[in-house]
Amino acid sequence: MFMLGWAVVECALVRHDAGHRIAYIGPGAGIAVVGSALAVLTAILSAFVVLVTWPVRRAWRAMRARQALGAARVKRVVVLGLDGLDPDLAEKFMGQGDLPHLSELRAQGGFERLGTTWPPLSPVAWSSFTTGTNPGKHNIFDFITRRPEGYGPAISSVRIERPRRHLPVGPYRIPLGRPRIDGRRRSRPFWSVLGDAGIFSAVIRVPITFPPDRFHGVQLSAMCVPDLLGSQGTFTFFSDQPVAGAMPEGLESEGASTSGHFVIVERRKGRVSGAVPGPPNPVRADGRPLQAPFTVTQGRAGATLEIGGASVALPLDAFTDWISVVYAAAPGFRLRGICRFRLRRFDDQRFEMYCTPVQIDPLRPVMPISHPVVFGHYLARRQGSFATLGLAEDTGALNEDRLSDEAFLDQAHSIDDERQSMFFDALRRVRRGFVGCVFDAPDRIQHMYWRFTEDDHPALRGRPNTHPDAIRDLYRRMDDLVGRTMKAIGRDTALLVMSDHGFKSFRRGVDLNAWLQREGYLVLKDEGGTKEVASIGDIDWSHTKAYALGLAGIQVNLRGREPQGIVETGAERDALVAELAQKLTGLKDDEAGQVAVHEAVAREQVYRGPYVEAAPDLVVGCHVGYRVSWDAAVGRTGRRVFIDNARAWSGDHCVHPNLVPGVLVTNQKCIGGPARIVDVAATILELLGVRRPDYMDGRSLVREEG
């Protein structure tokens, strides 16, 4: 059934008319709705081989596990990954008595600032955690990378290529074969090393695990799992009236950006009719977008949503449970996803309703999101449907005021509850080996609620401070999670509570492309220079030496690498990189009277390994309060180098790595000296009695016994 469930997720999101928002950069074109007979036969033969060889493999693993566990210091290692937990805030709140469990854990073992990566971004840092290597060895340098065939942005961690051959049947084109999903992270994850030693691992929602790894254990994928449209999260907002900020398809204004669809519904008295947008039809030649019709009816007892044959109560300002959405692609072929609705308003004047991105259904996944496939099915059967999108907390909807601050917190807490249920189930079932789970709430809530910690933040000016304790409450919530975990483990379990980076305020954006233009390194075509925000297509590549793309990188327009490169490899390129680094380091924002760029460095200074040449030529580390601007991150060029950040997304960590270390709090006694995120994998291996592979850059942080 899984083989027959592949669905095309057209990457219509990498379009200039979508504004190139980060959320709109999908992994590539999609997935076929039907596997070929050969693919099905291959799956059957593979299953037969697995069954025949299973007793031998089990005996071999058991022998290896006995050898490893004989040298192990503990029976089990548990990692609580609290994405973005900041050491300064943690120590502040511990000092004020708000985090008793973290304080207790610190007393048992230690509290370390955990050195992060260049740049300190979740996909980069968690990949270093996973592999024990620097980015030059694991090949993840940012959320975004340059498309190999051009200058546009693409997601850095995965590419999906659809089948090239199709069988025409009337108006339909049946894909022959299945798509290729290529994970871009390189090096081996430490749980594969543990698996080689016969040690079982449960890996839940660790970023950059899509597509899922194959190893001795179970895994649920996380960051970069797309929605059913192939994007990193596209919500839908329904209204019976034109919505401020909504743009008819094909008429998007220059510089506008959106993370969602805006749909005008039909209203007749107390009944509203509309449809949830789906992906392009994968089996039609015209790729006509699929739709899932629904109605909302207002009655005496409240509103009722009817969709796909289901009838669901729709209370005001509350999320529904996960609801199945079915798209009819062709006779006998359907695509299934899940989503949640939140009714914002339904009165005589207006109807407004929010719908989450339509996500992959863990019971009927259109592409693999777990290892083995049945693990996701097991979780959904045990606890009900759950968020599968890599970036499930809808920051875009809050940025664009389609979710209120209260609604976003509801959503984030609900997703966190789902994650905790998965984690504690794994903790009960895996008594020996490794259990690791990453919780995203600290990252998402600090991103969106930092403005409430600063009354003069550009995103809060002229507005009431309605959530001054949101971040403190978040840390208390995480402390409660730590406390419950400590109660659930024994002395034979090593507990590591860690984060990939810290957090700081994001008050001003640095438009690196505007700076490159001002300094003469980037040239716009005549028509591009008249626009408020110029796109990648407006750049005159025949006269451009360098351009910015992503949250921390500048690329040289290199001859032979870029399609229209003009800078020669070797001395000319190296001199240009050195010149840019010298000019950018210490760059000052004269209007604010602050240093905006802490340091810019050539990639060769911070990376080593076989994939260094895949990195941006120059890596930029901003100062506290600054980050690469929203436009520059996706390759655009604005008119101003520095601009206030007035979005709800008001906290960030994409600054110089020395300014945002993560945390490591553990019940183990650690060695002195600096701790780094690349050291955690080696530490886990040593605790479980497995030798560290030579390719790892990290060292064990555990103090020698005796």
XYZ file of C-alpha atoms in Angstrom, residues 283-555:
273
model
C -1.432 11.990 -12.799
C -2.876 14.682 -15.057
C -0.843 16.144 -17.880
C -2.128 19.636 -17.121
C -1.168 19.376 -13.443
C -4.475 20.896 -12.400
C -4.352 21.672 -8.645
C -6.321 19.307 -6.460
C -8.946 20.553 -4.012
C -10.749 19.140 -0.994
C -14.228 20.745 -0.698
C -15.700 21.645 2.673
C -18.658 23.476 4.177
C -19.050 25.332 7.457
C -22.549 25.717 8.857
C -23.571 28.003 11.697
C -26.197 26.488 13.977
C -27.585 27.132 17.429
C -24.938 24.927 19.038
C -22.115 26.584 17.102
C -20.318 26.041 13.813
C -19.861 22.650 12.171
C -17.222 21.754 9.573
C -17.993 19.053 7.028
C -15.109 17.730 4.934
C -14.499 14.385 3.271
C -17.598 12.853 4.795
C -16.639 13.846 8.345
C -18.574 16.297 10.506
C -16.532 18.184 13.101
C -17.492 20.774 15.698
C -15.725 24.055 14.979
C -15.497 26.167 18.144
C -14.345 29.759 17.993
C -10.629 30.379 18.669
C -9.744 26.727 19.241
C -7.960 24.171 17.087
C -9.769 21.103 15.850
C -8.123 17.725 16.199
C -6.186 16.461 13.189
C -8.616 15.933 10.312
C -8.068 13.712 7.290
C -8.097 15.532 3.940
C -8.615 13.460 0.800
C -7.767 14.609 -2.733
C -9.181 12.590 -5.646
C -6.364 12.491 -8.207
C -7.967 9.992 -10.596
C -10.486 7.155 -10.459
C -9.133 4.801 -7.802
C -6.253 7.074 -6.782
C -6.383 9.410 -3.822
C -3.889 11.509 -1.919
C -4.394 11.803 1.815
C -3.088 14.364 4.244
C -3.979 15.772 7.640
C -4.600 19.299 8.868
C -6.186 21.278 11.690
C -8.623 24.181 11.437
C -9.158 27.182 13.695
C -12.254 29.356 13.307
C -11.237 32.959 13.810
C -14.536 34.703 13.119
C -18.045 33.768 11.982
C -20.671 36.474 12.410
C -22.962 38.619 10.281
C -20.062 40.761 9.049
C -17.242 38.327 8.334
C -16.059 34.727 8.121
C -12.388 33.917 8.784
C -10.797 30.509 9.261
C -7.194 29.314 9.404
C -6.009 25.910 8.200
C -2.582 24.484 8.972
C -0.392 23.269 6.127
C -1.768 19.951 4.884
C 0.747 17.490 6.247
C 1.771 13.956 5.420
C -0.562 11.493 7.113
C 1.548 9.134 9.267
C -1.035 6.389 8.711
C -0.889 6.786 4.912
C 2.443 8.489 4.174
C 2.955 9.596 0.592
C 6.690 9.451 1.196
C 8.810 7.885 3.952
C 8.921 9.931 7.161
C 9.959 7.185 9.567
C 12.188 4.143 9.837
C 10.838 1.611 9.558
C 7.732 2.865 7.776
C 5.535 1.137 10.346
C 7.052 3.194 13.181
C 5.107 6.288 12.120
C 2.020 4.112 11.767
C 2.583 2.723 15.268
C 2.858 6.204 16.788
C -0.340 7.365 15.091
C -2.230 4.286 16.253
C -0.928 4.711 19.787
C -1.544 8.419 20.285
C -3.548 9.604 17.295
C -2.405 11.703 14.339
C 0.392 14.166 14.930
C 2.286 16.943 13.175
C 4.691 15.527 10.597
C 5.828 18.754 8.917
C 9.469 19.528 9.619
C 8.694 23.089 10.725
C 5.267 22.401 12.182
C 4.798 25.523 14.324
C 3.374 28.038 11.864
C 5.649 31.047 12.333
C 4.616 32.411 8.930
C 0.962 32.621 9.945
C 1.885 34.552 13.095
C 4.198 36.855 11.136
C 1.291 37.683 8.833
C -1.308 37.953 11.620
C -3.331 34.960 10.440
C -2.704 33.382 13.837
C -2.902 35.427 17.027
C -0.194 35.247 19.679
C -2.508 33.079 21.797
C -3.282 30.755 18.878
C 0.393 30.249 18.077
C 1.157 29.330 21.688
C -1.752 26.869 21.623
C -0.324 25.300 18.492
C 3.250 25.144 19.801
C 2.172 23.610 23.112
C -0.026 21.052 21.352
C 2.858 19.942 19.125
C 5.123 19.797 22.169
C 2.574 17.577 23.948
C 2.616 15.204 20.958
C 6.405 15.079 21.077
C 6.503 14.403 24.813
C 4.100 11.493 24.376
C 6.399 9.944 21.751
C 9.480 10.513 23.882
C 8.166 8.956 27.071
C 6.845 5.969 25.135
C 10.349 5.407 23.731
C 11.819 5.865 27.196
C 9.580 3.101 28.545
C 10.340 0.705 25.702
C 14.075 1.186 25.096
C 15.800 0.065 28.296
C 19.247 -0.417 26.744
C 20.856 1.693 24.067
C 20.103 5.248 22.965
C 16.962 7.390 23.163
C 17.056 10.890 21.701
C 14.317 13.418 21.037
C 14.483 17.059 19.955
C 11.833 19.501 21.167
C 11.316 22.533 18.935
C 9.198 24.706 21.231
C 12.158 26.637 22.739
C 13.330 27.661 19.276
C 9.939 28.586 17.847
C 8.633 30.462 20.892
C 11.839 32.467 21.363
C 11.831 33.363 17.672
C 8.294 34.737 17.905
C 8.025 36.137 21.453
C 11.410 37.763 22.024
C 9.811 41.132 21.235
C 7.915 40.900 24.519
C 11.212 40.989 26.429
C 12.138 44.423 25.005
C 9.644 47.275 25.173
C 11.539 49.175 22.464
C 11.814 46.284 20.008
C 10.774 47.425 16.495
C 8.161 44.653 16.421
C 6.527 45.920 19.627
C 6.649 49.686 19.189
C 3.240 51.213 19.758
C 1.742 47.877 20.776
C 0.879 46.502 24.224
C 3.224 43.995 25.829
C 0.715 41.176 26.180
C 3.116 38.266 26.805
C 5.996 39.493 28.995
C 6.455 36.049 30.599
C 6.097 33.863 27.498
C 9.775 32.921 27.390
C 10.091 32.419 31.149
C 7.013 30.166 31.021
C 8.611 28.256 28.145
C 11.740 27.564 30.212
C 9.568 26.399 33.098
C 7.786 24.030 30.720
C 11.096 22.590 29.562
C 12.261 22.267 33.168
C 9.153 20.230 33.932
C 10.051 17.951 31.005
C 13.535 17.518 32.457
C 12.059 16.694 35.866
C 9.708 14.056 34.456
C 12.628 12.523 32.567
C 14.808 12.394 35.680
C 12.041 10.539 37.512
C 11.707 8.031 34.671
C 15.380 7.001 34.510
C 17.663 5.179 36.909
C 21.320 5.426 37.850
C 22.256 3.246 34.893
C 21.115 5.967 32.449
C 23.199 8.935 31.329
C 21.026 12.007 30.726
C 22.239 14.785 28.442
C 20.058 17.896 28.153
C 21.412 20.010 25.322
C 20.690 22.708 22.774
C 22.196 23.429 19.392
C 22.586 27.182 19.930
C 21.407 30.011 22.142
C 19.241 33.037 21.342
C 19.495 36.797 20.947
C 17.329 39.695 19.835
C 16.776 40.337 16.122
C 16.190 44.088 15.824
C 17.782 45.051 12.508
C 18.328 43.255 9.222
C 21.526 43.494 7.183
C 20.838 43.378 3.453
C 24.122 41.922 2.238
C 23.076 42.245 -1.403
C 22.313 45.944 -0.921
C 25.767 46.318 0.651
C 27.388 44.418 -2.239
C 25.585 46.702 -4.685
C 26.657 49.819 -2.790
C 30.267 48.649 -2.842
C 30.164 47.781 -6.558
C 30.359 43.987 -6.292
C 26.748 43.406 -7.409
C 25.144 45.193 -10.366
C 21.445 45.363 -11.201
C 19.958 45.626 -14.654
C 18.438 49.009 -15.452
C 14.880 47.919 -14.654
C 15.973 46.214 -11.432
C 17.406 49.432 -10.075
C 13.995 51.097 -10.109
C 12.323 48.473 -7.930
C 11.910 48.684 -4.183
C 13.154 45.096 -3.954
C 14.989 43.495 -6.871
C 14.831 39.761 -7.526
C 17.595 37.389 -8.573
C 16.411 37.806 -12.154
C 17.120 41.553 -11.945
C 20.851 41.047 -11.343
C 23.261 41.778 -14.198
C 25.458 38.714 -13.829
C 27.876 39.829 -16.523
C 29.085 42.572 -14.159
C 28.430 40.980 -10.740
C 31.325 39.546 -8.725
C 29.503 38.358 -5.600
C 25.983 37.825 -4.273
C 24.360 36.806 -1.000
C 22.037 33.847 -0.531
C 20.983 32.174 2.695
C 21.234 33.335 6.282
C 25.003 33.606 6.511
C 26.702 33.232 3.157
C 28.136 35.195 0.249
C 28.930 33.439 -3.017
